[in-house]
Amino acid sequence: MTAIADVSTSSATLEARNLVKDFHLRSGFKTSILHAVKDVSFTIEAGKTVALVGESGSGKSTIARMLMKLETPTSGSILLDGAESGDRGRALERYRSDVQMVFQDPFASLNPYHTIVHHLERPIRLHHPELSRGQVRERAVELLERVRLTPGESYAERRPHELSGGQRQRVAIARALAPGARFIVADEPVSMLDVSIRLGVLNLLAELQREENLGVLYITHDLATARHFSDEIMVLYKGDVVERGPADEVILNPQHEYTKTLLGAAPEPENLGRLRDEVRAELGIAH
């Protein structure tokens, strides 16, 4: 694939430090405060995946939106490579070239009126204006092939309604990589896909993470997939991180009652371990 930038990622980190997010709710003449996120801190390193696990309403997507600068924290800070990230102008543009998001719904995240190649060329042109029109097109087609939509030219002029849900999510992943992202925030990236194709999309994310040294925040309610594809798991309950640690340790030796409740809805650990080994063998990852 044609290189866009020569950026060292050996010490790349994306850090959330003491993030708090409160929402002010109004009902008639009364006002209340919803504490959506309460003093959450974590660091994502290049080449590593951190899973943020919790049920709907636990604050997972609010954290994702703060990392993407779509919500402003009530307090706390977000640091990229050890420096506070900018919130406006060119600083924000640079931040968003490094940190990109894969949304939950592949059917809503792509504009139905535009071709697939338009969705990829637009961020490339925006973040890399030095590239010629031909180079932009070449990069877009390469990205399609990178996410296993081959040959890329055969998908380039299609529109989203001509693709399956799994194919659309692969386009969404390619779009996240288009600016040259070093960190991916994946918000429930397979929850709306058929069970039969979820593993393929997760395998693709794992492969891209390894080969391009990406840092990934994998947001999910599913501890099973969190264990397969993550180095560290954080369990979020009502805006609080109630448990965190290496993926195997959290799954096999949970300490918090909420973690145990989530595990009660997951397959048996023996089956999880077997599936994890199968995935690693498929990806060529050593035990």
Coordinates of C-alpha atoms in Angstrom, one line a residue:
M1 CA 0.0 0.0 0.0
T2 CA 1.2 3.5 -0.8
A3 CA 2.5 5.2 2.3
I4 CA 0.9 8.5 3.1
A5 CA 3.0 9.5 6.1
D6 CA 6.1 8.3 7.8
V7 CA 5.1 8.5 11.4
S8 CA 6.8 6.5 14.2
T9 CA 4.3 4.6 16.3
S10 CA 6.7 3.0 18.7
S11 CA 5.6 5.2 21.6
A12 CA 2.2 6.2 20.3
T13 CA -0.4 6.4 23.0
L14 CA -4.0 7.7 23.4
E15 CA -4.8 8.5 27.0
A16 CA -8.0 9.3 28.7
R17 CA -7.2 11.0 32.1
N18 CA -9.9 11.4 34.8
L19 CA -12.8 11.8 32.2
V20 CA -16.1 13.0 33.7
K21 CA -19.3 13.6 31.7
D22 CA -22.4 15.0 33.3
F23 CA -25.7 15.7 31.4
H24 CA -28.2 18.3 32.8
L25 CA -31.7 17.0 32.4
R26 CA -34.8 19.2 32.6
S27 CA -38.3 17.9 33.3
G28 CA -40.8 20.8 33.6
F29 CA -39.3 23.2 36.2
K30 CA -37.0 20.6 37.7
T31 CA -33.4 20.0 36.7
S32 CA -31.3 17.0 37.5
I33 CA -27.8 15.8 36.6
L34 CA -27.0 12.5 35.0
H35 CA -23.5 11.3 35.8
A36 CA -22.8 9.4 32.6
V37 CA -19.0 8.9 33.1
K38 CA -17.3 9.1 36.4
D39 CA -13.5 9.7 36.6
V40 CA -12.5 7.2 34.0
S41 CA -8.8 6.8 33.0
F42 CA -7.0 4.5 30.6
T43 CA -4.2 4.3 28.0
I44 CA -4.3 2.7 24.6
E45 CA -0.9 1.9 23.2
A46 CA 0.1 1.3 19.6
G47 CA -0.4 -2.3 18.6
K48 CA -2.7 -3.1 21.6
T49 CA -6.4 -3.5 22.0
V50 CA -8.3 -2.3 25.1
A51 CA -11.9 -3.6 25.5
L52 CA -14.5 -1.4 27.2
V53 CA -17.3 -3.8 28.3
G54 CA -20.7 -3.0 29.7
E55 CA -24.4 -3.1 29.1
S56 CA -26.4 -0.4 27.3
G57 CA -26.5 2.8 29.3
S58 CA -23.2 2.1 31.1
G59 CA -21.4 5.1 29.4
K60 CA -19.4 3.3 26.8
S61 CA -20.5 5.3 23.8
T62 CA -20.2 8.6 25.8
I63 CA -16.6 7.8 26.3
A64 CA -16.2 7.0 22.6
R65 CA -17.8 10.3 21.7
M66 CA -15.5 12.2 24.0
L67 CA -12.4 10.5 22.5
M68 CA -13.7 11.5 19.0
K69 CA -14.3 15.1 20.2
L70 CA -18.0 14.8 19.6
E71 CA -18.7 15.5 23.3
T72 CA -16.8 17.8 25.5
P73 CA -15.8 16.3 28.9
T74 CA -17.2 18.0 32.0
S75 CA -13.7 17.5 33.4
G76 CA -10.6 15.5 32.6
S77 CA -8.4 15.5 29.5
I78 CA -7.4 13.5 26.5
L79 CA -3.8 13.1 25.6
L80 CA -2.2 12.0 22.3
D81 CA 1.4 10.9 22.5
G82 CA 1.6 12.5 26.0
A83 CA 0.3 15.9 24.9
E84 CA -3.2 17.4 25.4
S85 CA -5.1 17.1 22.2
G86 CA -6.6 20.2 20.6
D87 CA -10.3 20.9 20.4
R88 CA -10.5 23.3 17.4
G89 CA -8.8 24.4 14.2
R90 CA -5.7 22.7 12.8
A91 CA -5.0 20.9 16.2
L92 CA -8.4 19.2 16.0
E93 CA -7.8 18.3 12.3
R94 CA -4.5 16.7 13.2
Y95 CA -6.0 14.8 16.1
R96 CA -8.8 13.4 13.8
S97 CA -6.2 12.3 11.3
D98 CA -4.7 10.1 14.0
V99 CA -7.9 9.0 15.8
Q100 CA -10.8 7.6 13.8
M101 CA -14.1 5.8 14.7
V102 CA -15.9 2.7 13.3
F103 CA -19.6 3.2 14.1
Q104 CA -22.0 0.5 15.2
D105 CA -24.5 0.7 12.4
P106 CA -23.0 0.1 8.9
F107 CA -26.3 0.9 7.3
A108 CA -26.5 4.4 8.8
S109 CA -22.8 5.4 8.7
L110 CA -22.5 5.6 4.9
N111 CA -24.3 8.2 2.8
P112 CA -26.6 6.2 0.4
Y113 CA -26.3 8.9 -2.3
H114 CA -22.5 8.6 -2.8
T115 CA -20.3 5.9 -4.2
I116 CA -18.0 3.8 -2.1
V117 CA -14.9 5.4 -3.5
H118 CA -16.3 8.9 -2.6
H119 CA -16.5 7.8 1.1
L120 CA -12.8 7.0 1.0
E121 CA -11.5 9.7 -1.3
R122 CA -13.0 12.5 0.7
P123 CA -11.1 11.9 4.0
I124 CA -7.9 11.3 2.0
R125 CA -8.2 14.6 0.2
L126 CA -9.1 16.4 3.4
H127 CA -6.2 15.2 5.4
H128 CA -3.6 14.8 2.6
P129 CA -4.1 17.7 0.2
E130 CA -0.6 17.2 -1.2
L131 CA -1.8 14.1 -3.1
S132 CA -2.8 14.2 -6.7
R133 CA -6.3 13.1 -7.9
G134 CA -4.7 9.9 -9.3
Q135 CA -2.9 9.2 -6.0
V136 CA -6.1 9.7 -4.0
R137 CA -7.9 7.2 -6.3
E138 CA -5.1 4.7 -6.0
R139 CA -5.0 5.0 -2.2
A140 CA -8.8 4.5 -2.0
V141 CA -8.7 1.4 -4.2
E142 CA -5.8 0.0 -2.1
L143 CA -7.8 0.5 1.1
L144 CA -10.7 -1.5 -0.4
E145 CA -8.4 -4.3 -1.1
R146 CA -6.8 -4.0 2.3
V147 CA -10.2 -4.7 3.9
R148 CA -10.7 -7.7 1.6
L149 CA -13.0 -6.1 -0.9
T150 CA -11.3 -7.4 -4.0
P151 CA -10.7 -6.4 -6.7
G152 CA -11.1 -2.9 -5.3
E153 CA -12.1 -1.3 -8.6
S154 CA -15.2 -3.6 -8.8
Y155 CA -16.5 -2.0 -5.5
A156 CA -15.3 1.5 -6.0
E157 CA -18.3 2.8 -8.0
R158 CA -21.0 0.9 -6.2
R159 CA -23.3 2.5 -3.7
P160 CA -23.9 1.4 -0.1
H161 CA -27.3 -0.3 -0.9
E162 CA -25.4 -2.7 -3.3
L163 CA -23.3 -4.1 -0.4
S164 CA -24.1 -6.5 2.4
G165 CA -23.9 -5.3 6.0
G166 CA -20.5 -7.0 6.5
Q167 CA -19.2 -5.4 3.3
R168 CA -20.4 -2.0 4.4
Q169 CA -18.6 -2.4 7.8
R170 CA -15.4 -3.2 5.9
V171 CA -15.8 0.0 3.9
A172 CA -16.3 1.8 7.3
I173 CA -13.1 0.3 8.5
A174 CA -11.3 1.4 5.3
R175 CA -12.7 4.9 5.8
A176 CA -11.3 5.0 9.3
L177 CA -7.9 4.1 7.9
A178 CA -8.1 6.6 5.0
P179 CA -6.6 9.7 6.9
G180 CA -3.7 7.5 8.2
A181 CA -5.2 6.8 11.6
R182 CA -3.0 5.3 14.3
F183 CA -5.9 4.7 16.7
I184 CA -9.3 3.2 16.0
V185 CA -12.4 3.5 18.3
A186 CA -14.6 0.6 17.4
D187 CA -18.1 1.1 18.9
E188 CA -19.9 -2.2 18.9
P189 CA -18.6 -2.8 15.3
V190 CA -20.2 -6.2 14.8
S191 CA -23.3 -6.1 17.0
M192 CA -25.6 -5.3 14.0
L193 CA -24.1 -7.9 11.7
D194 CA -25.3 -11.5 11.1
V195 CA -23.6 -13.9 13.6
S196 CA -22.1 -15.8 10.6
I197 CA -20.0 -12.8 9.4
R198 CA -19.0 -11.2 12.8
L199 CA -15.9 -13.3 13.2
G200 CA -14.6 -12.3 9.7
V201 CA -14.9 -8.6 10.6
L202 CA -13.2 -9.1 14.0
N203 CA -10.5 -11.1 12.3
L204 CA -9.9 -8.2 9.9
L205 CA -9.6 -5.7 12.7
A206 CA -7.2 -8.0 14.5
E207 CA -5.1 -8.4 11.4
L208 CA -5.0 -4.6 10.7
Q209 CA -4.1 -3.9 14.3
R210 CA -1.1 -6.3 14.1
E211 CA 0.1 -5.3 10.7
E212 CA -0.3 -1.5 11.0
N213 CA 0.5 -1.3 14.7
L214 CA -2.9 0.3 15.4
G215 CA -4.1 1.0 18.9
V216 CA -7.8 -0.1 19.2
L217 CA -10.5 0.7 21.8
Y218 CA -13.0 -2.1 21.3
I219 CA -16.4 -1.2 22.8
T220 CA -18.7 -4.1 23.3
H221 CA -21.2 -5.7 25.7
D222 CA -19.8 -9.1 24.8
L223 CA -17.1 -10.4 27.2
A224 CA -16.6 -13.4 24.9
T225 CA -15.3 -11.4 21.9
A226 CA -13.5 -9.0 24.3
R227 CA -11.4 -11.9 25.5
H228 CA -10.6 -13.1 22.0
F229 CA -9.5 -9.8 20.6
S230 CA -8.2 -7.7 23.5
D231 CA -5.1 -7.4 25.6
E232 CA -6.9 -5.6 28.4
I233 CA -10.5 -5.5 29.5
M234 CA -12.2 -2.7 31.4
V235 CA -15.7 -3.4 32.8
L236 CA -17.9 -0.3 33.0
Y237 CA -21.0 -0.1 35.2
K238 CA -23.0 3.1 35.5
G239 CA -20.1 5.2 34.3
D240 CA -17.6 3.7 36.7
V241 CA -14.8 1.2 35.7
V242 CA -15.4 -1.5 38.3
E243 CA -12.8 -4.0 37.1
R244 CA -9.9 -4.0 34.8
G245 CA -6.9 -6.2 33.9
P246 CA -5.4 -8.6 31.4
A247 CA -8.2 -10.2 29.3
D248 CA -7.7 -13.8 30.5
E249 CA -7.4 -12.7 34.1
V250 CA -10.7 -10.7 34.0
I251 CA -12.5 -13.6 32.3
L252 CA -11.2 -16.5 34.3
N253 CA -10.9 -14.8 37.7
P254 CA -13.6 -12.0 37.9
Q255 CA -13.6 -10.0 41.1
H256 CA -16.7 -7.8 40.7
E257 CA -20.2 -9.1 40.9
Y258 CA -21.2 -7.1 37.8
T259 CA -18.4 -8.8 35.8
K260 CA -19.7 -12.2 37.0
T261 CA -23.2 -11.3 35.9
L262 CA -21.9 -10.4 32.4
L263 CA -20.0 -13.7 32.3
G264 CA -23.2 -15.6 33.2
A265 CA -24.6 -14.5 29.8
A266 CA -21.5 -15.7 27.9
P267 CA -20.5 -19.1 26.6
E268 CA -18.4 -21.4 28.9
P269 CA -14.7 -20.3 29.3
E270 CA -13.5 -23.6 27.9
N271 CA -15.4 -22.9 24.7
L272 CA -14.1 -19.3 24.7
G273 CA -10.5 -20.6 25.0
R274 CA -11.0 -23.1 22.2
L275 CA -12.4 -20.4 19.9
R276 CA -9.7 -18.0 20.7
D277 CA -7.1 -20.7 19.8
E278 CA -8.9 -21.3 16.5
V279 CA -8.8 -17.5 15.7
R280 CA -5.1 -17.2 16.6
A281 CA -4.3 -20.2 14.4
E282 CA -6.3 -18.6 11.5
L283 CA -4.4 -15.3 11.9
G284 CA -1.0 -17.0 12.4
I285 CA -0.6 -15.6 15.9
A286 CA 1.7 -17.6 18.2
H287 CA 0.3 -18.9 21.6

